[in-house]
GROMACS .gro file of C-alpha atoms in nm:
model
  142
    1MET     CA    1   0.792  -1.525   1.311
    2ASP     CA    2   0.643  -1.592   1.654
    3ALA     CA    3   0.283  -1.448   1.730
    4GLY     CA    4   0.426  -1.229   1.981
    5GLU     CA    5   0.707  -1.098   1.746
    6GLN     CA    6   0.659  -0.761   1.546
    7ARG     CA    7   0.786  -0.710   1.198
    8ARG     CA    8   0.843  -0.372   1.043
    9TRP     CA    9   0.898  -0.230   0.726
   10ARG     CA   10   1.058   0.120   0.667
   11VAL     CA   11   1.176   0.371   0.407
   12PRO     CA   12   1.546   0.266   0.339
   13PRO     CA   13   1.776   0.489   0.505
   14GLY     CA   14   1.985   0.560   0.163
   15HIS     CA   15   1.644   0.702   0.030
   16VAL     CA   16   1.584   0.944   0.324
   17ALA     CA   17   1.952   1.047   0.288
   18VAL     CA   18   1.900   1.126  -0.079
   19LYS     CA   19   1.585   1.333  -0.010
   20CYS     CA   20   1.770   1.500   0.239
   21ALA     CA   21   2.063   1.594   0.047
   22ALA     CA   22   1.838   1.701  -0.243
   23ALA     CA   23   1.638   1.915  -0.018
   24ALA     CA   24   1.968   2.091   0.121
   25ALA     CA   25   2.078   2.148  -0.241
   26VAL     CA   26   1.759   2.311  -0.380
   27THR     CA   27   1.760   2.529  -0.063
   28ALA     CA   28   2.118   2.610  -0.115
   29LEU     CA   29   2.019   2.693  -0.493
   30ILE     CA   30   1.757   2.964  -0.349
   31VAL     CA   31   2.017   3.151  -0.154
   32LEU     CA   32   2.285   3.151  -0.443
   33TYR     CA   33   2.017   3.279  -0.709
   34SER     CA   34   1.804   3.468  -0.496
   35HIS     CA   35   1.831   3.768  -0.761
   36ASP     CA   36   1.638   3.566  -1.026
   37PRO     CA   37   1.267   3.596  -0.933
   38GLN     CA   38   1.142   3.319  -1.169
   39PHE     CA   39   1.434   3.082  -1.073
   40LEU     CA   40   1.368   3.180  -0.701
   41PHE     CA   41   1.003   3.082  -0.727
   42LEU     CA   42   1.062   2.743  -0.899
   43ALA     CA   43   1.341   2.648  -0.654
   44ALA     CA   44   1.136   2.756  -0.343
   45ALA     CA   45   0.847   2.536  -0.454
   46ALA     CA   46   1.076   2.238  -0.519
   47ALA     CA   47   1.241   2.300  -0.182
   48ILE     CA   48   0.918   2.302   0.017
   49GLY     CA   49   0.825   1.968  -0.172
   50LEU     CA   50   1.163   1.791  -0.104
   51ASN     CA   51   1.162   1.925   0.248
   52ALA     CA   52   0.825   1.784   0.312
   53LEU     CA   53   0.924   1.445   0.171
   54ALA     CA   54   1.237   1.418   0.376
   55LEU     CA   55   1.076   1.534   0.673
   56ARG     CA   56   0.778   1.285   0.658
   57ASP     CA   57   1.063   1.018   0.620
   58LEU     CA   58   1.231   1.124   0.933
   59VAL     CA   59   0.905   1.147   1.130
   60ALA     CA   60   0.747   0.854   1.014
   61PRO     CA   61   1.023   0.600   0.883
   62VAL     CA   62   0.830   0.293   0.934
   63ARG     CA   63   0.536   0.258   0.713
   64LEU     CA   64   0.393  -0.070   0.800
   65ALA     CA   65   0.418  -0.296   1.132
   66ALA     CA   66   0.271  -0.619   1.163
   67ASP     CA   67   0.227  -0.863   1.492
   68GLY     CA   68   0.003  -1.114   1.610
   69ASP     CA   69  -0.288  -0.864   1.668
   70GLY     CA   70  -0.289  -0.688   1.371
   71LEU     CA   71  -0.105  -0.403   1.144
   72THR     CA   72  -0.034  -0.057   1.221
   73VAL     CA   73   0.013   0.162   0.916
   74VAL     CA   74   0.090   0.521   0.854
   75THR     CA   75  -0.189   0.734   0.754
   76GLY     CA   76  -0.199   1.065   0.624
   77TYR     CA   77   0.131   1.252   0.644
   78ALA     CA   78   0.281   1.085   0.950
   79GLY     CA   79   0.002   0.967   1.165
   80ARG     CA   80  -0.063   0.611   1.269
   81ARG     CA   81  -0.377   0.380   1.249
   82ARG     CA   82  -0.396   0.058   1.426
   83ILE     CA   83  -0.590  -0.221   1.248
   84GLY     CA   84  -0.683  -0.560   1.376
   85TRP     CA   85  -0.670  -0.856   1.148
   86GLU     CA   86  -1.044  -0.905   1.179
   87GLU     CA   87  -1.094  -0.530   1.004
   88ILE     CA   88  -0.860  -0.637   0.718
   89GLY     CA   89  -1.076  -0.710   0.421
   90ALA     CA   90  -0.812  -0.799   0.185
   91ILE     CA   91  -0.424  -0.802   0.141
   92ARG     CA   92  -0.300  -0.807  -0.234
   93VAL     CA   93  -0.044  -0.677  -0.483
   94ASP     CA   94  -0.167  -0.449  -0.771
   95GLU     CA   95   0.062  -0.456  -1.068
   96ARG     CA   96   0.039  -0.240  -1.372
   97ARG     CA   97   0.247  -0.169  -1.667
   98ARG     CA   98   0.204   0.142  -1.878
   99LEU     CA   99   0.423   0.219  -2.174
  100LEU     CA  100   0.757   0.155  -2.004
  101LEU     CA  101   0.651   0.158  -1.626
  102HIS     CA  102   0.580  -0.141  -1.434
  103THR     CA  103   0.446  -0.047  -1.077
  104ARG     CA  104   0.362  -0.276  -0.799
  105MET     CA  105   0.153  -0.143  -0.470
  106LEU     CA  106   0.069  -0.326  -0.180
  107GLU     CA  107  -0.302  -0.286  -0.102
  108ILE     CA  108  -0.416  -0.360   0.251
  109GLU     CA  109  -0.822  -0.288   0.246
  110THR     CA  110  -1.047  -0.227   0.538
  111ALA     CA  111  -1.394  -0.153   0.543
  112ASP     CA  112  -1.349   0.209   0.533
  113ASP     CA  113  -1.010   0.257   0.382
  114LEU     CA  114  -0.743   0.151   0.118
  115HIS     CA  115  -0.377   0.161   0.234
  116LEU     CA  116  -0.115   0.147  -0.054
  117PHE     CA  117   0.241   0.100  -0.037
  118SER     CA  118   0.510   0.101  -0.269
  119ALA     CA  119   0.865  -0.098  -0.244
  120PHE     CA  120   0.995   0.247  -0.179
  121ASP     CA  121   0.772   0.279   0.122
  122LEU     CA  122   0.872  -0.094   0.259
  123GLY     CA  123   1.212  -0.119   0.167
  124SER     CA  124   1.118  -0.456   0.012
  125ASP     CA  125   0.963  -0.608  -0.266
  126VAL     CA  126   0.581  -0.600  -0.204
  127HIS     CA  127   0.520  -0.954  -0.299
  128ASP     CA  128   0.757  -1.049  -0.030
  129VAL     CA  129   0.565  -0.836   0.216
  130ALA     CA  130   0.221  -0.978   0.127
  131ASP     CA  131   0.357  -1.306   0.171
  132GLU     CA  132   0.473  -1.242   0.485
  133LEU     CA  133   0.131  -1.083   0.609
  134TYR     CA  134  -0.043  -1.350   0.467
  135ARG     CA  135   0.134  -1.594   0.665
  136LEU     CA  136   0.103  -1.398   0.979
  137ARG     CA  137  -0.261  -1.357   0.924
  138ALA     CA  138  -0.304  -1.718   0.888
  139ARG     CA  139  -0.116  -1.801   1.193
  140THR     CA  140  -0.303  -1.573   1.401
  141SER     CA  141  -0.664  -1.640   1.267
  142ARG     CA  142  -0.682  -1.987   1.387
   0.00000   0.00000   0.00000
């Protein structure tokens, strides 16, 4: 990648489609079972959560972008923050094993914040993204 080129990592479109379909299905269940107050309450809570997740993926699909000047990361629900390479304290992958689960998170640390990204956020393995960020950062810090 050239110093002027930009690299982006985004939520895979398939994941967005599944979230939208699940949100639509649960929302439809609310209409079908509106006579049952307990089910209505649970389905409404699930629908609100699924719709919020799907909307975030539609509004801010690109979670991380890198170029010669630094990174742009999604913060909060759908905000963006520009971080220069000089502001980044560390880029690392955190791996944890608990019971039968194995989680990997890409961590980007600045002086005042820690940005976490999963493979579901990036659409790529976090080790591959970290390696690409290391290479780009090394090229631009010369």
